[in-house]
Coordinates of C-alpha atoms in Angstrom, one line a residue:
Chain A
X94 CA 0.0 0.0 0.0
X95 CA 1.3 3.1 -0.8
X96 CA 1.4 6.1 1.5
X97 CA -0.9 8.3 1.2
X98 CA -1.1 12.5 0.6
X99 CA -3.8 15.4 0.2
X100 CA -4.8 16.3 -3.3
X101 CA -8.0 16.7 -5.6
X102 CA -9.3 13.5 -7.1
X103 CA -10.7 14.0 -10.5
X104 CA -14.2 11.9 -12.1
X105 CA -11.7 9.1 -14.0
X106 CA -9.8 8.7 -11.2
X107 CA -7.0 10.7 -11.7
X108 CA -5.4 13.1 -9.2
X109 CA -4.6 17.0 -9.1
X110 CA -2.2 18.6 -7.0
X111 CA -3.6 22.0 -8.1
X112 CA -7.1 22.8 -9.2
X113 CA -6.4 25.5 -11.9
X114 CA -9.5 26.8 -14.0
X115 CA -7.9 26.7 -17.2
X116 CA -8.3 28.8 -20.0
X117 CA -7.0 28.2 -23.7
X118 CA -7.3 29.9 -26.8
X119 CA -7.6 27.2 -29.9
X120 CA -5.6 30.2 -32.0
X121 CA -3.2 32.8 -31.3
X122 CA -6.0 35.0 -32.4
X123 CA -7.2 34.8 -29.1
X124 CA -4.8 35.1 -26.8
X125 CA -6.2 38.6 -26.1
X126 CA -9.2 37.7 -24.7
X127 CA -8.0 34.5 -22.8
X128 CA -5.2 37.2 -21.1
X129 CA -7.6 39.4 -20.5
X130 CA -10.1 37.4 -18.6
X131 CA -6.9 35.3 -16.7
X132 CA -6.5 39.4 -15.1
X133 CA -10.4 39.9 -14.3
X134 CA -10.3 36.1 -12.7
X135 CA -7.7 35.5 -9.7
X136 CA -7.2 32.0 -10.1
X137 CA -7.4 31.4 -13.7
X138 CA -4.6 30.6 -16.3
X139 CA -4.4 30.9 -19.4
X140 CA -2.0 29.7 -22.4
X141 CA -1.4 32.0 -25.2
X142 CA 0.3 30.3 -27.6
X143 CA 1.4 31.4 -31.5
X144 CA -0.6 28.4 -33.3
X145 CA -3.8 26.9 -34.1
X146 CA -4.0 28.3 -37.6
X147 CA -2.0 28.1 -41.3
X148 CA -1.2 24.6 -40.0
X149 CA -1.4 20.8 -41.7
X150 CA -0.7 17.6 -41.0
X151 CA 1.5 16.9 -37.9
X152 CA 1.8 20.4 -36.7
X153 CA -2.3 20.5 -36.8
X154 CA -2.3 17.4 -35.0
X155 CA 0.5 18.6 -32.6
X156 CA -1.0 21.5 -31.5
X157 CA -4.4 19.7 -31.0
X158 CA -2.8 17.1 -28.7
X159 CA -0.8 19.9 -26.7
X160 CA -3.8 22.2 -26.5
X161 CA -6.0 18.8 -25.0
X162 CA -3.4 17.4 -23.1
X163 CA -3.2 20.6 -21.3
X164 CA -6.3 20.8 -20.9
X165 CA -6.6 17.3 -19.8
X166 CA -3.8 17.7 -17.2
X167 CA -4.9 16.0 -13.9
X168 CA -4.2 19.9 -12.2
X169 CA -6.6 21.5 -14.3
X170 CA -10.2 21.1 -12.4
X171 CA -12.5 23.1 -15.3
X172 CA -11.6 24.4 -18.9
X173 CA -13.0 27.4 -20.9
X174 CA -12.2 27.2 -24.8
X175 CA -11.8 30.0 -26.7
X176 CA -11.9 30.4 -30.4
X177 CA -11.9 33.0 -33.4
X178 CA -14.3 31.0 -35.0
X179 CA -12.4 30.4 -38.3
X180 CA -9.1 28.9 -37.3
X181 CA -8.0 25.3 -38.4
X182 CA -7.6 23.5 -34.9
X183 CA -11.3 22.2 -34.5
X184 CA -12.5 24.0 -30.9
X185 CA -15.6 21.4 -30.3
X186 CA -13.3 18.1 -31.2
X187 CA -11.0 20.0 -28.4
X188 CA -13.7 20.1 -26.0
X189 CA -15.2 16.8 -26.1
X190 CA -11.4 15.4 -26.0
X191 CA -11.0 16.9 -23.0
X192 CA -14.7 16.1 -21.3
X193 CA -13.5 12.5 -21.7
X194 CA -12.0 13.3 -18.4
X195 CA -15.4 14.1 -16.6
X196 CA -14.7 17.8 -15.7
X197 CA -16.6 20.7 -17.1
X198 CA -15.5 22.2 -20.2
X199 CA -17.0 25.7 -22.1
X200 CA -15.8 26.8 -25.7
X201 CA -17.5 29.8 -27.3
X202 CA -16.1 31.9 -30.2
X203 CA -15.5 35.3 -30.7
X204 CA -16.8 36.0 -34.4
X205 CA -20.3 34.9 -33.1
X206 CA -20.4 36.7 -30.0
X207 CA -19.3 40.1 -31.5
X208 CA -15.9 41.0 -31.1
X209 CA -13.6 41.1 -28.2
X210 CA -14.8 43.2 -25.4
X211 CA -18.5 41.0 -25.5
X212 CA -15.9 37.6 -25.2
X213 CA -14.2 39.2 -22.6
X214 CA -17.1 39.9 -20.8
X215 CA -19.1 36.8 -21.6
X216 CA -16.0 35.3 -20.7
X217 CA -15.3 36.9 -17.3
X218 CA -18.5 35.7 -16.0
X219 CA -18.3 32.7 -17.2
X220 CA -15.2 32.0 -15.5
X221 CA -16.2 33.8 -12.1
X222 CA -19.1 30.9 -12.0
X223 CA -17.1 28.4 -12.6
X224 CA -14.2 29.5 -10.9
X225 CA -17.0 29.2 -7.8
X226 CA -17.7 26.0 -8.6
X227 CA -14.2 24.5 -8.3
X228 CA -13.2 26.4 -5.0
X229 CA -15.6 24.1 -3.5
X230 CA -13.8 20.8 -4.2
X231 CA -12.0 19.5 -1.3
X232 CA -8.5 17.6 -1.0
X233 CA -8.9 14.1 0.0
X234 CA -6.4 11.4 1.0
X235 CA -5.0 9.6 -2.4
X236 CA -1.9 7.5 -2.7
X237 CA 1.5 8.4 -3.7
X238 CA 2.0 6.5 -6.0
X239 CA -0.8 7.9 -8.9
X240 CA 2.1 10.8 -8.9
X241 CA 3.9 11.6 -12.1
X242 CA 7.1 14.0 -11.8
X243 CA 8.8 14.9 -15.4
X244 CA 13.0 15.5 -14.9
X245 CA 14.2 18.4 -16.6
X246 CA 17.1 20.0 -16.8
X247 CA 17.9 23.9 -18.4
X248 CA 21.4 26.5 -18.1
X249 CA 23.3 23.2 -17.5
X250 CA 26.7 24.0 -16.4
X251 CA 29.4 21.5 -15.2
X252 CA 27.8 20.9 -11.7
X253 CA 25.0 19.7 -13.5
X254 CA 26.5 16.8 -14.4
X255 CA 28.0 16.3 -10.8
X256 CA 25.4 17.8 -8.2
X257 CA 21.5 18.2 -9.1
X258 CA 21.5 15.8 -11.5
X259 CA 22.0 13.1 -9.3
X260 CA 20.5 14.4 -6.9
X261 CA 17.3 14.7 -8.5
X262 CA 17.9 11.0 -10.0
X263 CA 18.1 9.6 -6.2
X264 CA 14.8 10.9 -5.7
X265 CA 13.2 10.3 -8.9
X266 CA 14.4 6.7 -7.9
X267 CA 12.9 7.2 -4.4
X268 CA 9.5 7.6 -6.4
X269 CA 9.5 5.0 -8.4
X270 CA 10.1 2.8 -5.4
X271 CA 6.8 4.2 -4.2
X272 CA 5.5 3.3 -7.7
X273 CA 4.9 6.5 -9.0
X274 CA 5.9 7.5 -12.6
X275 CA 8.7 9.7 -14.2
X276 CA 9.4 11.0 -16.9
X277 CA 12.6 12.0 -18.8
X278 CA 12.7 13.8 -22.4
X279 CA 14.8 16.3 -24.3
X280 CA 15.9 13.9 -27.0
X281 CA 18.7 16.3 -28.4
X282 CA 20.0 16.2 -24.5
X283 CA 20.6 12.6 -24.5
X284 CA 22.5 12.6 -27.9
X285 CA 25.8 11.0 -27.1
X286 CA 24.5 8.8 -24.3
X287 CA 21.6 7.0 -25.5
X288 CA 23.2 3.9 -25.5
X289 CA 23.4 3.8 -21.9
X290 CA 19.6 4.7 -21.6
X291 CA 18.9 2.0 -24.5
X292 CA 20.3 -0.9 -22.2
X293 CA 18.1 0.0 -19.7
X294 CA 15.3 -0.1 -21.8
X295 CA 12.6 -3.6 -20.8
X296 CA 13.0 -4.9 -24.2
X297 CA 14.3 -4.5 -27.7
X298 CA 11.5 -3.0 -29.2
X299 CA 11.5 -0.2 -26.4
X300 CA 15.5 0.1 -27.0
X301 CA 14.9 -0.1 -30.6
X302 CA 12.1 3.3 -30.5
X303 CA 14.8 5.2 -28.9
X304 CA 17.2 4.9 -30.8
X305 CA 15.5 5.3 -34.0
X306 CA 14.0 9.1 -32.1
X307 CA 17.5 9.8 -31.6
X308 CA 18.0 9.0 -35.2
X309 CA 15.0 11.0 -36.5
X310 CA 16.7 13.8 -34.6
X311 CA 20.1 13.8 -35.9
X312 CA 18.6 13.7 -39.1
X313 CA 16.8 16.9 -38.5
X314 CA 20.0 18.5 -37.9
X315 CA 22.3 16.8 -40.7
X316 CA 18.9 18.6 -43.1
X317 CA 19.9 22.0 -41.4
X318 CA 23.6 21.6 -42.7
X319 CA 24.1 23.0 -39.2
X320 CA 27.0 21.9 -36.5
X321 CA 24.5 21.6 -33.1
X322 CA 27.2 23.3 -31.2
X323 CA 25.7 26.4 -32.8
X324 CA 22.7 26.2 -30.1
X325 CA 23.3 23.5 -28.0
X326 CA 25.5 23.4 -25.3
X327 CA 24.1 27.4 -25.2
X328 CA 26.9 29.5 -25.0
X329 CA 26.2 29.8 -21.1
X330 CA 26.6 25.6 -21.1
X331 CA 30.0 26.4 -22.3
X332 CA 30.9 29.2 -20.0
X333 CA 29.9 27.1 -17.5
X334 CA 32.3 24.6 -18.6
X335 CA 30.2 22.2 -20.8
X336 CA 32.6 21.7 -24.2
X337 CA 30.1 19.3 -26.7
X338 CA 26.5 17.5 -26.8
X339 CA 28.1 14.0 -25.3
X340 CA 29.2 15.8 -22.4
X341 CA 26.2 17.8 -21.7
X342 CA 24.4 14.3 -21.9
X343 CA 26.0 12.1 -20.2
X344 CA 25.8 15.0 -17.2
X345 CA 21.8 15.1 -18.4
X346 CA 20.6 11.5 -18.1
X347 CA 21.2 10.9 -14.8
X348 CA 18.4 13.1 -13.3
X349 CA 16.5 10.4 -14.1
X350 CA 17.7 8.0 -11.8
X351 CA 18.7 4.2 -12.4
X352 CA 15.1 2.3 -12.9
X353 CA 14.5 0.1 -15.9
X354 CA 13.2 2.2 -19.0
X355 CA 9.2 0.4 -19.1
X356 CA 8.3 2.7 -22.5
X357 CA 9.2 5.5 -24.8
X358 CA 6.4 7.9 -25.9
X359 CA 6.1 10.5 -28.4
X360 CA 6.1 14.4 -27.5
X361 CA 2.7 15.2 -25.1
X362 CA 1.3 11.6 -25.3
X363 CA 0.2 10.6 -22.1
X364 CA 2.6 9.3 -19.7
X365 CA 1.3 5.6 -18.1
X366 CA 1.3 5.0 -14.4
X367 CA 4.2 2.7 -12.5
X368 CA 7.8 3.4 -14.1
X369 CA 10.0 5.3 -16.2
X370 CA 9.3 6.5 -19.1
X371 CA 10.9 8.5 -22.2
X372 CA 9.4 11.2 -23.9
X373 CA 10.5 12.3 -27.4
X374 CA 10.8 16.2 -26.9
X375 CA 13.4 19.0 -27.8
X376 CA 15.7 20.5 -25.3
X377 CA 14.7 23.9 -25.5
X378 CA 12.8 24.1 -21.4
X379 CA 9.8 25.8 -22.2
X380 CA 8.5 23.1 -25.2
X381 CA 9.7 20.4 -23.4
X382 CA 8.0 20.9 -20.0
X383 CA 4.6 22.1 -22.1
X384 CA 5.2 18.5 -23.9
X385 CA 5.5 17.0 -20.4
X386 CA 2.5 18.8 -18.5
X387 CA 0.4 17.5 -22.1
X388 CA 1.3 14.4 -21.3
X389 CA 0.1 14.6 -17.7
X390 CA 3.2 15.4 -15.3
X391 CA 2.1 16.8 -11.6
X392 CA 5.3 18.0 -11.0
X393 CA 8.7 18.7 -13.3
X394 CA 11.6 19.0 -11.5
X395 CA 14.1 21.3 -13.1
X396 CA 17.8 21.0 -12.3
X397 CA 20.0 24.4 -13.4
X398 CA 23.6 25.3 -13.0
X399 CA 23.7 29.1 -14.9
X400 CA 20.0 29.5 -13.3
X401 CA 16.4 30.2 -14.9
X402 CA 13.3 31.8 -13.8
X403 CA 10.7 29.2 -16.2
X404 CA 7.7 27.8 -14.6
X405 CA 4.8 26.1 -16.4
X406 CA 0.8 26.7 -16.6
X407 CA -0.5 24.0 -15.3
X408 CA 2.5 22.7 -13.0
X409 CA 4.7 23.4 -10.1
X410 CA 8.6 23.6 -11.5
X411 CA 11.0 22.7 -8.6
X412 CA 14.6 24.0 -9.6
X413 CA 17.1 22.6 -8.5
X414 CA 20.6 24.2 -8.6
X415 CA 24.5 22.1 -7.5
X416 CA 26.0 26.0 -8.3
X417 CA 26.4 27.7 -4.5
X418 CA 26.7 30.8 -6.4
X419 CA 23.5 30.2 -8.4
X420 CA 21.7 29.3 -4.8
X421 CA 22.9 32.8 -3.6
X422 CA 22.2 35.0 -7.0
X423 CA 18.6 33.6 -7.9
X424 CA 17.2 32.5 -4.4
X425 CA 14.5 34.1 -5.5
X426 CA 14.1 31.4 -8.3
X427 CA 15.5 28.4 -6.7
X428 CA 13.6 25.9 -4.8
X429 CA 16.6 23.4 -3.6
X430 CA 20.6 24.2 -2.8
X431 CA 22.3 20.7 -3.0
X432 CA 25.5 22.5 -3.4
X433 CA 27.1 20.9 -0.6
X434 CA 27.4 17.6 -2.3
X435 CA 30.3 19.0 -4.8
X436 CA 32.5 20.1 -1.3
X437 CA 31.6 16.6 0.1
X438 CA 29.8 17.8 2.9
X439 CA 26.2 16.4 2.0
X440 CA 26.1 12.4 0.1
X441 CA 24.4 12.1 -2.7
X442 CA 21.4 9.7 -0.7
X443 CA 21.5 12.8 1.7
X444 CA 21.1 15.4 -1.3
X445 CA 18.2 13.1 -2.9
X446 CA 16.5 13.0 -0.1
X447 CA 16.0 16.7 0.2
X448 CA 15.0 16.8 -3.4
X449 CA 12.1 13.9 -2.3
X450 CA 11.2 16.0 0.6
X451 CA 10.3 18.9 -1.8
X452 CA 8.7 16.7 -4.4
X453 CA 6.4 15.5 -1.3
X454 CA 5.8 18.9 0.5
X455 CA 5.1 20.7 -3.5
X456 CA 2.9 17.8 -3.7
X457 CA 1.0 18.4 -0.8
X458 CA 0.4 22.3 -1.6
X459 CA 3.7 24.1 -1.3
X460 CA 4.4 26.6 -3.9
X461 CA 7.3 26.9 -5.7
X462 CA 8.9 29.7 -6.4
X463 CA 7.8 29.8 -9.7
X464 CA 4.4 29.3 -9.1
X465 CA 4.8 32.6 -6.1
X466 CA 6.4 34.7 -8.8
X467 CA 3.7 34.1 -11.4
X468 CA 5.7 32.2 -14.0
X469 CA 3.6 30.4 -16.3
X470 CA 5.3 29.9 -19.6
X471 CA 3.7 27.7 -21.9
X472 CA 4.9 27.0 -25.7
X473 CA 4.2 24.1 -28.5
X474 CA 6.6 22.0 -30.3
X475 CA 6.6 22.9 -34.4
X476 CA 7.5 20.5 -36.5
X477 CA 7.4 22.5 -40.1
X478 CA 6.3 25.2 -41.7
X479 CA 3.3 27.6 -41.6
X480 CA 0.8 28.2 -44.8
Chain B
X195 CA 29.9 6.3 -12.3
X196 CA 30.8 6.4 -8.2
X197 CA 29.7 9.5 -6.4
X198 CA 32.2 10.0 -3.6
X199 CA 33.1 13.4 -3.4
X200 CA 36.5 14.1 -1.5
X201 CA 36.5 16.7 1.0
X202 CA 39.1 19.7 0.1
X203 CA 39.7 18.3 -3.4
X204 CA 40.5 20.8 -5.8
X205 CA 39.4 18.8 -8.6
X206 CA 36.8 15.7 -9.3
X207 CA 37.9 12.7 -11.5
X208 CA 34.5 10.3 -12.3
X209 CA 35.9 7.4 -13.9
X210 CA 39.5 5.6 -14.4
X211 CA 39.1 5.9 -17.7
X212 CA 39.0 9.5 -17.5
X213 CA 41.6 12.0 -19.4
X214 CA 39.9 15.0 -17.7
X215 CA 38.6 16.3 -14.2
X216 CA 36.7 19.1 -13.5
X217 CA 37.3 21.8 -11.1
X218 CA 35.6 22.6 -8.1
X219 CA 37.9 26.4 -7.7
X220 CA 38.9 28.9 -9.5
X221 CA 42.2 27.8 -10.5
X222 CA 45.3 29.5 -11.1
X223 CA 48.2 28.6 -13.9
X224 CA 51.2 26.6 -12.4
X225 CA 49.4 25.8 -9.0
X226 CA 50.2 22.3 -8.6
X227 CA 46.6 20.8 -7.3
X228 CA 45.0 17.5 -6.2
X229 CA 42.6 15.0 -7.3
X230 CA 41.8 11.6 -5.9
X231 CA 41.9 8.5 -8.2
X232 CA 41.7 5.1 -7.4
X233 CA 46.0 5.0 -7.0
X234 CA 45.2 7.8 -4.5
X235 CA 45.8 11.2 -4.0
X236 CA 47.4 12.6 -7.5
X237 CA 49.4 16.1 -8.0
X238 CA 49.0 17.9 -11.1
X239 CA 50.9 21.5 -12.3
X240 CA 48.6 23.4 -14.4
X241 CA 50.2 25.0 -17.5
X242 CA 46.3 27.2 -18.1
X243 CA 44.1 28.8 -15.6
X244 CA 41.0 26.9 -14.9
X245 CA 37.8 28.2 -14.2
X246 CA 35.5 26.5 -12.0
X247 CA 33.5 23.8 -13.5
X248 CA 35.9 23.5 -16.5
X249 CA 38.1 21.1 -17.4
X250 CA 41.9 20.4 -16.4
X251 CA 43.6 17.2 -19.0
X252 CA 44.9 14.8 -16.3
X253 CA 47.1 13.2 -19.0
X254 CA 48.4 13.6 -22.4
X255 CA 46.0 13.5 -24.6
X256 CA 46.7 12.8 -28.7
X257 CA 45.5 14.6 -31.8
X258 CA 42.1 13.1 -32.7
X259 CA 41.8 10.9 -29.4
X260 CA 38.9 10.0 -28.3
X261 CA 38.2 12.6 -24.9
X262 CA 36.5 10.9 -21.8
X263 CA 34.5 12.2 -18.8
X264 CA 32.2 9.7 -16.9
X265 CA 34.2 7.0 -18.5
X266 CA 32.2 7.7 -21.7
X267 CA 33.4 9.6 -25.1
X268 CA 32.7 13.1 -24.6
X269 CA 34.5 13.9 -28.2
X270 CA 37.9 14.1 -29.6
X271 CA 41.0 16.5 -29.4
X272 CA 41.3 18.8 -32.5
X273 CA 45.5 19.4 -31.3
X274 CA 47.6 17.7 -29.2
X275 CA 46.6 18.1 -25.2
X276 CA 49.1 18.3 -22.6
X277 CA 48.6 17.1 -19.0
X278 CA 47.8 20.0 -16.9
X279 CA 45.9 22.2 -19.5
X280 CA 42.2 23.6 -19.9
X281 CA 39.9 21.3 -21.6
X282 CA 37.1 23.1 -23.4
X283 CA 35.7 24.1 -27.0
X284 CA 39.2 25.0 -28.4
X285 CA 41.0 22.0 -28.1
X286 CA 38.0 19.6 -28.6
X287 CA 35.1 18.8 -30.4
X288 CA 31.8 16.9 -30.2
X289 CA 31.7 13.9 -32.9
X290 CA 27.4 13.8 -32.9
X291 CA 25.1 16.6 -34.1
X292 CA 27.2 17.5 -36.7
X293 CA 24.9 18.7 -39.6
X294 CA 27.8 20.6 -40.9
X295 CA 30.0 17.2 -41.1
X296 CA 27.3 16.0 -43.4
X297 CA 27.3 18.4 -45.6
X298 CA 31.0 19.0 -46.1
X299 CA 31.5 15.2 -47.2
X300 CA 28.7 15.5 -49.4
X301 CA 30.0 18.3 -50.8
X302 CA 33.8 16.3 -51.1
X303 CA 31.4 13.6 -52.4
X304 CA 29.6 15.5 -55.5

């Protein structure tokens, strides 16, 4: 039996850690209004994002799944849809996709109620009712191990590698043993060390799906003519001592600690209960975590050398820094120190059980300090072009 | 890949097959420093400064070698590396994500 913690249940059974009334605009078109009724309603959040129109074939369909993952995220309690009314990503599909879940979900469009200050209106009251509504839900006792956490990690620098990352692994290890789920992506991040993940994989077929993503990848890059070094390690990767792509890795993979690999899925798709899984996603933080929180995550747990302020809509980002001088600079970003491990006065079990500790209390309620400063980025994978 | 940080070590070696170790100080050229591998304590003279977090070579290193950290390839020297000097983007390079590798043999190629 697993222990047990505080948190919303949801009508399929999942569980949320927050209850957010979410609000997403199917096109950038209407980010307006969706911003402008997130300020009217304390509580709300909303997503502005530049897609939903001029797009075909897999972006379509990636921006669909993003938008109803999101949506479908076990944190969000209620959705409110809003669309132009001409745009290409389909805003009724979108809300019976997410009602699959049992919570309440609106969509109205702009063009037929008459222009943006009637949606934000219409809108605002919409969302004080059901904002109303989902302050009434209470917490109740649900076991640990429904949790999903998504490992992360963004402005590496050389105590990446050394300090947070396994730190963060020991207690994404410490999870699993409570049989919980994590998740690890950036496929451009583990470039140079997916053969160690690969042997880890259950079975072939799981190995074999990695290494053919990785593949995919590379060949992305070799169609760009471009050396990766150009973007990744960032220039502040190699000021802060990182020198190629196999070294930032092979310092990258072990946040997610040492469990078997029981699946690889592809970017946003939802991330099953009991193990570790792989998630095809790009490096760059603020697609990869929106890929994650599609997919489900409660938590992402961010480890940072250099230091960055990101947070996500829908979920808590714990940041995790091994740089004392990072710790110091950006306390107001920076959730956990486990800068003692690197001058041998804290183990790593010691350092990973901090990391747990947070996982656990953020579970239960605690804000990060992302979530106190306001910081809710949000951003879609694109695959190719626009129309 | 062993975690054992040593307390008061000026630099940290991961693996035995290591050519590198990175340092945990700022570090000054010709300070002679230590890091712990599994023959014990070892002493090192620096011939560049090296900043914290970067890289010091712990042995020679050849032209076009194969570099390791963690015991794995992290990529190869580009010139010949001398014990004792900073590691880092101008004396190696990565082998993978090399779109521009590509397109240079293709171009050999056609």
């Amino acid at each position: 039996m697993s222990r047990t913690f505080l948190a919303y249940e949801r009508p399929n059974g999942e569980i949320g850690i927050r209850n957010h009334l979410l609000i997403i605009p199917t096109v950038i078109c209407s980010n307006q209004v969706c911003n402008r009724i997130m300020q009217m309603v304390p509580g709300t959040v909303a997503i502005p994002h530049q897609h939903g129109c001029s797009q075909i074939g897999a972006d379509k369909t990636r921006t669909f799944e993003v938008l109803a993952g999101t949506g479908k995220n076990p944190n969000v309690g209620a959705v409110i849809i809003i669309s132009l009314g001409c745009e290409v990503v389909d805003p009724i599909a979108l809300a019976e996709e997410i009602r699959k879940t049992g919570k309440p979900v609106e969509v109205f469009d702009i063009q037929s109620i008459g222009g943006s200050v009637k949606a934000i209106a219409y809108g605002t009251e919409l969302a004080k009712r059901m904002m109303t509504e989902l302050e009434k839900q209470e917490k109740v006792p649900v076991p640990l191990n429904k949790l999903k956490v998504a490992v992360k990690c963004g402005g590496s620098d050389a105590t990446s590698g050394l300090a947070s990352n396994p730190a963060l692994g020991a207690a994404a290890d410490s999870l699993i043993s409570e049989g919980g789920s994590i998740v690890i992506g950036e496929t451009t991040e583990i470039i140079g060390a997916e053969h160690l993940l690969a042997e880890r994989c259950v079975t072939p077929d799981i190995s074999d799906r990695l290494y053919y993503m990785v593949s995919r990848f590379d060949k992305e890059v070799e169609r760009m003519g471009a050396d990766m070094r150009g973007g990744n390690p960032s220039p502040g990767n190699i000021a802060g001592g990182l020198s190629t792509i196999e070294e930032k890795s092979l310092g990258c993979i072990s946040k997610c600690g040492k469990a078997p690999i029981q699946g690889v899925i592809e970017y946003a798709e939802s991330i099953p209960e009991n193990g570790l899984y792989f998630m095809d996603s790009p490096g760059n933080d603020i697609e990869c975590v929106s890929g994650m929180a599609a997919g489900g995550a409660h938590i992402v747990c961010f480890t940072t050398g250099r230091g960055t302020p990101t947070g996500a809509a829908v979920v808590p980002v714990i940041k995790i820094t091994g740089n004392k001088m990072t710790f110091q600079k950006m306390e107001d970003n920076m959730d956990v120190d486990v800068s003692d491990m690197l001058d041998g006065t804290a183990s790593l079990e010691q350092a990973g059980e901090r990391v747990w500790q947070e996982i656990v209390d953020v579970a239960e309620g605690k804000w990060t300090k992302a979530e106190v400063l306001g910081h809710q980025e949000f951003s879609i994978n694109r695959i190719g072009p626009s129309l | 890949m062993e975690h054992v940080i040593e307390k008061g070590a000026d630099a940290l070696y991961m693996d035995e097959r290591d050519h590198v170790a990175t340092a945990l100080r700022d570090m000054q050229a010709g300070e002679s420093i230590h890091y712990r591998s599994a023959a014990g304590l070892q002493l090192i003279t620096l011939i560049d400064p090296i900043p914290f977090g970067h890289k010091v070579a712990i042995a020679g290193i050849a032209f076009g070698q194969d570099v390791r950290k963690y015991g794995e390839v992290i990529g190869r020297a580009v010139v010949e590396i001398e014990a004792g000097s900073h590691v880092h983007v101008h004396n190696i390079e990565g082998i993978r994500g090399r779109g521009d590798l590509g397109t240079k043999e293709a171009a050999e190629r056609a």
